[in-house]
Tab-separated table of C-alpha atoms in Angstrom:
chain	number	residue	atom	x	y	z
A	1	MET	CA	0.000	0.000	0.000
A	2	THR	CA	1.677	3.188	-1.183
A	3	ALA	CA	1.332	6.665	0.250
A	4	ARG	CA	-0.599	7.661	-2.856
A	5	SER	CA	-3.379	5.157	-2.230
A	6	ILE	CA	-6.729	6.896	-2.309
A	7	ARG	CA	-8.054	4.472	0.285
A	8	LEU	CA	-5.193	5.234	2.679
A	9	ARG	CA	-5.509	8.980	2.162
A	10	LEU	CA	-9.269	8.914	2.728
A	11	THR	CA	-8.740	6.843	5.877
A	12	LEU	CA	-6.130	9.274	7.200
A	13	TRP	CA	-8.321	12.253	6.367
A	14	TYR	CA	-11.262	10.614	8.128
A	15	ALA	CA	-9.184	9.753	11.196
A	16	GLY	CA	-7.600	13.212	11.203
A	17	THR	CA	-11.026	14.833	11.081
A	18	ILE	CA	-12.216	12.682	13.977
A	19	LEU	CA	-9.045	13.567	15.908
A	20	VAL	CA	-9.553	17.301	15.380
A	21	LEU	CA	-13.213	17.046	16.399
A	22	LEU	CA	-12.365	15.025	19.498
A	23	LEU	CA	-9.598	17.418	20.517
A	24	GLY	CA	-11.904	20.367	20.072
A	25	ALA	CA	-14.692	18.647	22.007
A	26	THR	CA	-12.244	17.647	24.744
A	27	VAL	CA	-10.958	21.209	25.132
A	28	ILE	CA	-14.507	22.535	25.338
A	29	ALA	CA	-15.594	19.793	27.757
A	30	ARG	CA	-12.490	20.292	29.905
A	31	THR	CA	-13.168	24.025	30.117
A	32	LEU	CA	-16.806	23.457	31.019
A	33	VAL	CA	-15.952	20.815	33.622
A	34	ARG	CA	-13.309	23.010	35.241
A	35	GLN	CA	-15.679	25.962	35.302
A	36	SER	CA	-18.371	23.787	36.846
A	37	LEU	CA	-15.966	22.445	39.474
A	38	GLU	CA	-14.736	25.916	40.362
A	39	ASP	CA	-18.301	27.184	40.648
A	40	GLU	CA	-19.112	24.238	42.924
A	41	PHE	CA	-15.962	24.944	44.972
A	42	ASP	CA	-16.908	28.611	45.362
A	43	ARG	CA	-20.397	27.640	46.488
A	44	ALA	CA	-18.950	25.183	49.008
A	45	LEU	CA	-16.572	27.875	50.289
A	46	GLU	CA	-19.441	30.307	50.698
A	47	ALA	CA	-21.390	27.599	52.497
A	48	SER	CA	-18.445	27.069	54.870
A	49	VAL	CA	-18.352	30.797	55.606
A	50	GLY	CA	-22.080	30.839	56.288
A	51	LEU	CA	-21.790	27.734	58.461
A	52	VAL	CA	-19.092	29.269	60.673
A	53	GLN	CA	-20.942	32.573	60.979
A	54	GLY	CA	-24.200	30.805	61.846
A	55	PHE	CA	-22.478	28.554	64.391
A	56	PHE	CA	-20.821	31.598	65.988
A	57	ARG	CA	-24.170	33.402	66.407
A	58	VAL	CA	-25.654	30.344	68.115
A	59	GLU	CA	-22.694	29.685	70.423
A	60	ILE	CA	-22.095	33.327	71.398
A	61	ALA	CA	-25.491	33.339	73.077
A	62	GLU	CA	-24.341	30.495	75.341
A	63	TYR	CA	-20.711	31.438	76.047
A	64	ARG	CA	-21.210	35.230	76.088
A	65	GLN	CA	-17.535	35.899	75.409
A	66	ILE	CA	-15.958	35.907	71.955
A	67	ASP	CA	-12.753	34.093	72.996
A	68	ALA	CA	-14.646	31.296	74.723
A	69	THR	CA	-17.024	30.956	71.785
A	70	LEU	CA	-14.201	30.813	69.226
A	71	ALA	CA	-12.289	28.306	71.369
A	72	HIS	CA	-15.358	26.077	71.406
A	73	ILE	CA	-15.858	26.508	67.657
A	74	SER	CA	-12.225	25.603	66.969
A	75	PHE	CA	-12.740	22.237	68.713
A	76	GLU	CA	-16.265	21.484	67.547
A	77	LEU	CA	-16.327	22.731	63.955
A	78	VAL	CA	-13.931	20.781	61.737
A	79	ILE	CA	-14.426	20.998	57.965
A	80	PRO	CA	-12.359	18.684	55.714
A	81	ASP	CA	-9.831	20.469	53.472
A	82	ARG	CA	-10.541	23.722	55.318
A	83	ARG	CA	-8.467	25.632	57.858
A	84	ILE	CA	-10.343	28.295	59.782
A	85	GLU	CA	-8.529	31.109	61.584
A	86	PHE	CA	-9.902	34.089	63.459
A	87	ILE	CA	-8.132	37.470	63.381
A	88	ARG	CA	-8.511	39.850	66.295
A	89	PRO	CA	-9.261	43.540	65.715
A	90	ASP	CA	-5.594	44.320	66.356
A	91	GLY	CA	-4.505	41.954	63.540
A	92	THR	CA	-3.210	39.102	65.700
A	93	VAL	CA	-4.339	35.538	65.147
A	94	PHE	CA	-6.619	34.051	67.776
A	95	VAL	CA	-5.003	30.972	69.328
A	96	PRO	CA	-7.261	28.659	71.360
A	97	PRO	CA	-6.120	28.038	74.937
A	98	VAL	CA	-5.796	24.339	74.239
A	99	GLN	CA	-4.622	23.288	70.744
A	100	PRO	CA	-6.693	20.555	69.008
A	101	THR	CA	-5.095	17.186	68.460
A	102	ALA	CA	-3.449	16.268	65.170
A	103	ALA	CA	-6.337	13.947	64.375
A	104	ALA	CA	-8.825	16.766	64.823
A	105	ARG	CA	-6.722	19.319	62.911
A	106	PRO	CA	-7.724	19.172	59.195
A	107	SER	CA	-4.946	19.042	56.594
A	108	VAL	CA	-5.018	21.543	53.743
A	109	PRO	CA	-2.930	20.133	50.870
A	110	PRO	CA	-1.907	22.566	48.145
A	111	PRO	CA	-2.999	24.246	46.017
A	112	VAL	CA	-5.187	26.417	48.211
A	113	ARG	CA	-7.572	29.320	47.941
A	114	GLU	CA	-8.027	31.827	50.788
A	115	ARG	CA	-11.013	33.887	51.808
A	116	SER	CA	-11.298	36.583	54.532
A	117	VAL	CA	-14.699	37.909	55.654
A	118	PRO	CA	-15.950	39.726	58.757
A	119	LEU	CA	-16.983	37.302	61.498
A	120	ASP	CA	-20.034	39.273	62.602
A	121	PRO	CA	-19.960	43.089	62.619
A	122	ALA	CA	-22.684	43.269	65.276
A	123	LEU	CA	-21.627	40.499	67.691
A	124	ALA	CA	-17.849	40.559	67.072
A	125	PRO	CA	-16.918	43.974	65.735
A	126	GLY	CA	-13.489	44.076	64.146
A	127	TRP	CA	-13.044	40.298	64.164
A	128	THR	CA	-12.228	38.614	60.835
A	129	MET	CA	-12.605	35.027	59.743
A	130	HIS	CA	-9.896	33.699	57.412
A	131	ILE	CA	-10.597	30.397	55.620
A	132	THR	CA	-7.946	28.508	53.699
A	133	ALA	CA	-9.517	25.884	51.390
A	134	SER	CA	-7.666	23.181	49.468
A	135	LEU	CA	-8.125	22.850	45.682
A	136	ALA	CA	-6.620	19.356	45.666
A	137	SER	CA	-9.943	17.615	45.081
A	138	LEU	CA	-10.718	19.966	42.160
A	139	VAL	CA	-7.317	19.303	40.620
A	140	ARG	CA	-7.760	15.565	41.171
A	141	GLN	CA	-11.106	15.538	39.391
A	142	GLN	CA	-9.659	17.593	36.555
A	143	ARG	CA	-6.806	15.111	36.172
A	144	GLN	CA	-9.297	12.253	36.073
A	145	VAL	CA	-11.092	13.990	33.214
A	146	ASP	CA	-7.782	14.539	31.399
A	147	SER	CA	-6.722	10.927	31.932
A	148	GLY	CA	-10.026	9.689	30.570
A	149	ALA	CA	-9.645	11.906	27.520
A	150	LEU	CA	-6.061	10.716	26.932
A	151	LEU	CA	-7.288	7.148	26.923
A	152	ALA	CA	-10.483	7.748	24.966
A	153	ILE	CA	-9.066	9.896	22.158
A	154	PRO	CA	-6.423	7.403	20.873
A	155	LEU	CA	-8.950	4.581	21.123
A	156	ALA	CA	-11.550	6.618	19.242
A	157	VAL	CA	-9.019	7.564	16.546
A	158	ALA	CA	-7.963	3.921	16.162
A	159	LEU	CA	-11.598	2.861	15.819
A	160	ALA	CA	-12.150	5.706	13.345
A	161	MET	CA	-9.200	4.538	11.242
A	162	LEU	CA	-10.540	0.996	11.249
A	163	ALA	CA	-14.035	2.159	10.344
A	164	GLY	CA	-12.646	4.534	7.713
A	165	TRP	CA	-10.531	1.776	6.181
A	166	VAL	CA	-13.555	-0.529	5.936
A	167	LEU	CA	-15.915	2.181	4.652
A	168	THR	CA	-13.488	3.536	2.058
A	169	GLY	CA	-12.809	-0.014	0.900
A	170	ARG	CA	-16.511	-0.577	0.334
A	171	THR	CA	-16.895	2.832	-1.268
A	172	LEU	CA	-13.939	2.376	-3.634
A	173	ARG	CA	-14.799	-1.203	-4.548
A	174	PRO	CA	-16.587	-0.041	-7.758
A	175	VAL	CA	-13.395	1.814	-8.717
A	176	ALA	CA	-11.368	-1.393	-8.400
A	177	GLU	CA	-13.956	-3.243	-10.455
A	178	MET	CA	-13.842	-0.519	-13.111
A	179	ALA	CA	-10.035	-0.661	-13.179
A	180	ALA	CA	-10.110	-4.457	-13.598
A	181	ALA	CA	-12.685	-4.148	-16.376
A	182	ALA	CA	-10.624	-1.428	-18.068
A	183	ASP	CA	-7.594	-3.763	-18.094
A	184	ARG	CA	-9.657	-6.325	-19.995
A	185	ILE	CA	-10.841	-3.848	-22.633
A	186	THR	CA	-8.967	-4.087	-25.934
A	187	ALA	CA	-9.621	-2.871	-29.447
A	188	GLY	CA	-10.728	-6.331	-30.523
A	189	ALA	CA	-12.447	-7.663	-27.421
A	190	GLY	CA	-14.368	-4.495	-26.580
A	191	GLY	CA	-16.234	-4.431	-23.285
A	192	ARG	CA	-17.492	-1.719	-20.991
A	193	LEU	CA	-17.052	-0.628	-17.386
A	194	PRO	CA	-19.499	-2.078	-14.849
A	195	ILE	CA	-21.714	0.564	-13.238
A	196	ALA	CA	-23.346	-0.286	-9.915
A	197	VAL	CA	-25.194	2.994	-9.274
A	198	PRO	CA	-25.440	5.176	-12.398
A	199	GLY	CA	-26.686	8.170	-10.411
A	200	ASP	CA	-23.728	8.681	-8.041
A	201	GLU	CA	-20.354	10.308	-8.811
A	202	LEU	CA	-18.603	7.057	-9.741
A	203	GLY	CA	-21.595	5.950	-11.779
A	204	ARG	CA	-21.627	9.187	-13.781
A	205	LEU	CA	-17.882	8.814	-14.347
A	206	GLY	CA	-18.409	5.268	-15.595
A	207	VAL	CA	-21.239	6.371	-17.903
A	208	ARG	CA	-19.058	9.073	-19.440
A	209	PHE	CA	-16.127	6.674	-19.807
A	210	ASN	CA	-18.352	4.136	-21.542
A	211	ALA	CA	-19.610	6.872	-23.845
A	212	LEU	CA	-15.975	7.691	-24.629
A	213	LEU	CA	-15.361	4.025	-25.424
A	214	ASP	CA	-18.380	4.071	-27.740
A	215	ARG	CA	-16.917	7.047	-29.588
A	216	LEU	CA	-13.534	5.333	-29.791
A	217	ASP	CA	-15.141	2.168	-31.179
A	218	GLU	CA	-16.952	4.270	-33.743
A	219	ALA	CA	-13.704	5.988	-34.706
A	220	LEU	CA	-11.918	2.639	-34.976
A	221	GLY	CA	-14.752	1.326	-37.124
A	222	ARG	CA	-14.450	4.302	-39.437
A	223	GLN	CA	-10.705	3.752	-39.610
A	224	ARG	CA	-11.187	0.088	-40.537
A	225	ARG	CA	-13.720	1.013	-43.205
A	226	PHE	CA	-11.375	3.715	-44.458
A	227	LEU	CA	-8.487	1.259	-44.773
A	228	ALA	CA	-10.712	-1.280	-46.502
A	229	ASP	CA	-11.998	1.337	-48.956
A	230	ALA	CA	-8.482	2.619	-49.604
A	231	ALA	CA	-7.193	-0.894	-50.291
A	232	HIS	CA	-10.138	-1.571	-52.587
A	233	GLU	CA	-9.746	1.671	-54.510
A	234	LEU	CA	-5.974	1.280	-54.920
A	235	ARG	CA	-6.246	-2.340	-56.077
A	236	THR	CA	-7.791	-1.438	-59.455
A	237	PRO	CA	-5.252	1.148	-60.760
A	238	ILE	CA	-2.355	-0.911	-59.430
A	239	ALA	CA	-3.677	-3.967	-61.286
A	240	ARG	CA	-4.069	-1.927	-64.469
A	241	ALA	CA	-0.537	-0.539	-64.196
A	242	ARG	CA	0.856	-4.032	-63.584
A	243	GLY	CA	-1.070	-5.350	-66.562
A	244	VAL	CA	0.327	-2.654	-68.841
A	245	GLY	CA	3.849	-3.333	-67.609
A	246	GLU	CA	3.536	-7.085	-68.021
A	247	LEU	CA	2.132	-6.604	-71.527
A	248	ALA	CA	5.017	-4.348	-72.479
A	249	LEU	CA	7.527	-6.848	-71.130
A	250	SER	CA	5.926	-9.737	-73.004
A	251	THR	CA	6.102	-8.039	-76.451
A	252	PRO	CA	9.191	-7.322	-78.587
A	253	ASP	CA	10.875	-3.963	-78.070
A	254	SER	CA	9.405	-1.148	-80.172
A	255	ALA	CA	9.569	2.588	-79.708
A	256	GLY	CA	5.882	3.140	-80.234
A	257	GLY	CA	4.819	0.258	-77.986
A	258	ASP	CA	7.150	1.314	-75.221
A	259	ARG	CA	5.890	4.899	-75.338
A	260	ALA	CA	2.270	3.831	-75.259
A	261	ALA	CA	2.952	1.523	-72.310
A	262	LEU	CA	4.786	4.249	-70.442
A	263	GLU	CA	1.960	6.714	-71.129
A	264	GLN	CA	-0.579	4.218	-69.863
A	265	THR	CA	1.550	3.503	-66.778
A	266	GLN	CA	1.941	7.245	-66.173
A	267	HIS	CA	-1.806	7.677	-66.422
A	268	GLU	CA	-2.464	4.909	-63.911
A	269	LEU	CA	0.170	6.293	-61.548
A	270	GLU	CA	-1.445	9.716	-61.779
A	271	MET	CA	-4.777	8.167	-60.874
A	272	MET	CA	-3.206	6.383	-57.902
A	273	SER	CA	-1.505	9.602	-56.784
A	274	HIS	CA	-4.766	11.449	-57.089
A	275	LEU	CA	-6.571	8.747	-55.130
A	276	VAL	CA	-3.899	8.770	-52.415
A	277	ASP	CA	-4.238	12.556	-52.126
A	278	GLU	CA	-7.984	12.300	-51.722
A	279	LEU	CA	-7.646	9.536	-49.126
A	280	LEU	CA	-5.112	11.636	-47.241
A	281	GLU	CA	-7.486	14.591	-47.207
A	282	LEU	CA	-10.274	12.326	-45.988
A	283	ALA	CA	-8.063	10.917	-43.248
A	284	ARG	CA	-7.138	14.405	-42.074
A	285	ALA	CA	-10.768	15.427	-41.990
A	286	GLU	CA	-11.743	12.290	-40.051
A	287	ALA	CA	-8.900	12.674	-37.541
A	288	ALA	CA	-10.137	16.067	-36.292
A	289	GLY	CA	-7.018	16.254	-34.177
A	290	ALA	CA	-5.532	19.427	-35.595
A	291	PRO	CA	-7.120	22.733	-34.606
A	292	VAL	CA	-9.406	24.297	-37.213
A	293	VAL	CA	-8.274	27.742	-38.353
A	294	ARG	CA	-11.198	30.024	-39.186
A	295	GLU	CA	-10.416	33.374	-40.716
A	296	THR	CA	-11.620	35.608	-43.514
A	297	VAL	CA	-10.661	34.127	-46.903
A	298	PHE	CA	-11.475	35.640	-50.284
A	299	LEU	CA	-12.938	32.781	-52.289
A	300	ASP	CA	-12.479	34.665	-55.562
A	301	ASP	CA	-8.699	34.716	-54.987
A	302	VAL	CA	-8.683	30.986	-54.200
A	303	VAL	CA	-10.600	30.254	-57.435
A	304	ALA	CA	-8.326	32.458	-59.539
A	305	GLU	CA	-5.230	30.806	-58.080
A	306	ALA	CA	-6.641	27.350	-58.824
A	307	GLY	CA	-7.282	28.404	-62.455
A	308	ARG	CA	-3.672	29.489	-62.846
A	309	ALA	CA	-2.278	26.387	-61.083
A	310	PHE	CA	-4.177	23.911	-63.266
A	311	GLY	CA	-3.819	25.879	-66.508
A	312	ALA	CA	-0.781	23.932	-67.727
A	313	LEU	CA	-2.452	20.571	-67.005
A	314	ALA	CA	-5.558	21.689	-68.895
A	315	ARG	CA	-3.557	22.831	-71.949
A	316	ARG	CA	-1.669	19.531	-72.063
A	317	ARG	CA	-5.011	17.758	-72.289
A	318	GLY	CA	-6.387	20.178	-74.858
A	319	GLN	CA	-8.778	21.696	-72.309
A	320	ARG	CA	-9.357	25.228	-71.142
A	321	ILE	CA	-10.138	26.760	-67.745
A	322	GLU	CA	-12.273	29.882	-67.477
A	323	VAL	CA	-12.634	31.841	-64.234
A	324	GLU	CA	-15.680	34.016	-63.531
A	325	VAL	CA	-15.328	36.110	-60.358
A	326	PRO	CA	-17.203	39.390	-60.878
A	327	GLU	CA	-16.740	40.555	-57.246
A	328	GLU	CA	-14.941	39.823	-54.013
A	329	VAL	CA	-16.371	36.824	-52.142
A	330	PRO	CA	-15.214	36.799	-48.513
A	331	VAL	CA	-15.930	33.662	-46.475
A	332	GLN	CA	-14.956	32.334	-43.057
A	333	GLY	CA	-12.800	29.205	-43.163
A	334	ASP	CA	-9.392	27.567	-43.271
A	335	PRO	CA	-7.470	28.934	-46.296
A	336	VAL	CA	-5.350	25.790	-46.738
A	337	SER	CA	-8.364	23.484	-46.618
A	338	LEU	CA	-10.271	25.682	-49.068
A	339	GLN	CA	-7.367	25.605	-51.522
A	340	ARG	CA	-7.228	21.811	-51.314
A	341	LEU	CA	-10.976	21.529	-51.751
A	342	VAL	CA	-11.043	23.726	-54.840
A	343	GLY	CA	-8.014	21.869	-56.211
A	344	ILE	CA	-9.798	18.497	-55.843
A	345	PHE	CA	-12.868	19.874	-57.646
A	346	VAL	CA	-10.822	21.263	-60.536
A	347	ASP	CA	-8.709	18.127	-60.856
A	348	ASN	CA	-11.841	15.962	-61.004
A	349	ALA	CA	-13.399	18.262	-63.571
A	350	LEU	CA	-10.330	18.076	-65.822
A	351	ARG	CA	-9.973	14.342	-65.329
A	352	TYR	CA	-13.536	13.422	-66.207
A	353	SER	CA	-14.088	15.990	-68.981
A	354	PRO	CA	-13.354	15.107	-72.642
A	355	ASP	CA	-10.516	16.640	-74.596
A	356	GLY	CA	-11.267	20.170	-75.748
A	357	ALA	CA	-13.777	20.744	-72.950
A	358	VAL	CA	-14.051	24.009	-71.048
A	359	VAL	CA	-14.025	23.905	-67.238
A	360	THR	CA	-15.629	27.021	-65.747
A	361	LEU	CA	-14.933	28.174	-62.181
A	362	ARG	CA	-17.347	30.638	-60.570
A	363	ALA	CA	-17.404	32.338	-57.174
A	364	ARG	CA	-20.229	34.694	-56.251
A	365	ARG	CA	-22.272	35.981	-53.377
A	366	THR	CA	-25.986	35.378	-52.840
A	367	GLY	CA	-28.525	36.366	-50.244
A	368	GLN	CA	-27.955	33.129	-48.344
A	369	GLY	CA	-24.128	33.182	-48.477
A	370	SER	CA	-21.316	32.412	-50.923
A	371	VAL	CA	-21.413	29.926	-53.820
A	372	LEU	CA	-18.589	28.024	-55.538
A	373	GLU	CA	-19.373	26.380	-58.878
A	374	VAL	CA	-17.193	24.083	-60.996
A	375	GLU	CA	-18.826	23.306	-64.346
């Protein structure tokens, strides 16, 4: 499996997309979870503050003195992951007469968050309550979320790659079948691509490829017919030329006989050359590979040039060419192709007209367009 495999690339793109989506979702979820945990921690801290203040108001009514009340609260009120301190109005820390035992003293592992609020402005003016709360549980829960994500994301990506590999294999199976069918298609055997679903993208591609194969078969058929016609048309003049040559070789040497045989051979060769030229023009027209040049061409000039070019051939045959072009006749077309076309017409006219005949070339304009006549 090469790096250029479409199946592998689609699988990697699919897995990469899943990875990006999971990372984005994890970042968002992590942010939301942390925000939720911090909000819950703040609410718990506020609840601790309210609990201490409420407990102080109840106990102050029994103990009457602030120091005695706070000493009792220090022993009775123990909140996990919280350390509560009371600050006198002069800024010193209140220390209970008897320190609580280590078992009763709560530990506050880092990291911590601190909060200072008035104890009770009415009952304990100037006294401040300072709470130190541990964020260890919040950090621990956040790490659990991160650990779960670190385990879930690679597993999800691996499952996505497996699913992508299977899905792309099923999706690209028609492509493999088309490729196998294309390998079996030859000029002689023919064949077409199999199309499972003509309406989808691969199906439309297969339909267009089969249409291309139909056009290629048609072109090959025309080429075969062209070759068959060319071989058939060339067989007759070649046979005539061979017959004249064999006849000349089978008779005694004579100046007149040799000249007549050579003239006949020359005539047949001219016919073959003419036929080859026409077949070449037909092949070029059928090929349609070269770009068509369309520009303004004066048909009267093309006709006049053809009359001059074939004048010597006409005089040798005792014929005459007349050109009638009373005005300019502009047309849109390929000048080279037009010259060849007019040349074929004139050559045919001279060839199939009797000696002494007049071949007339006309070019004129009409209401519907331009007209070329060879009479």
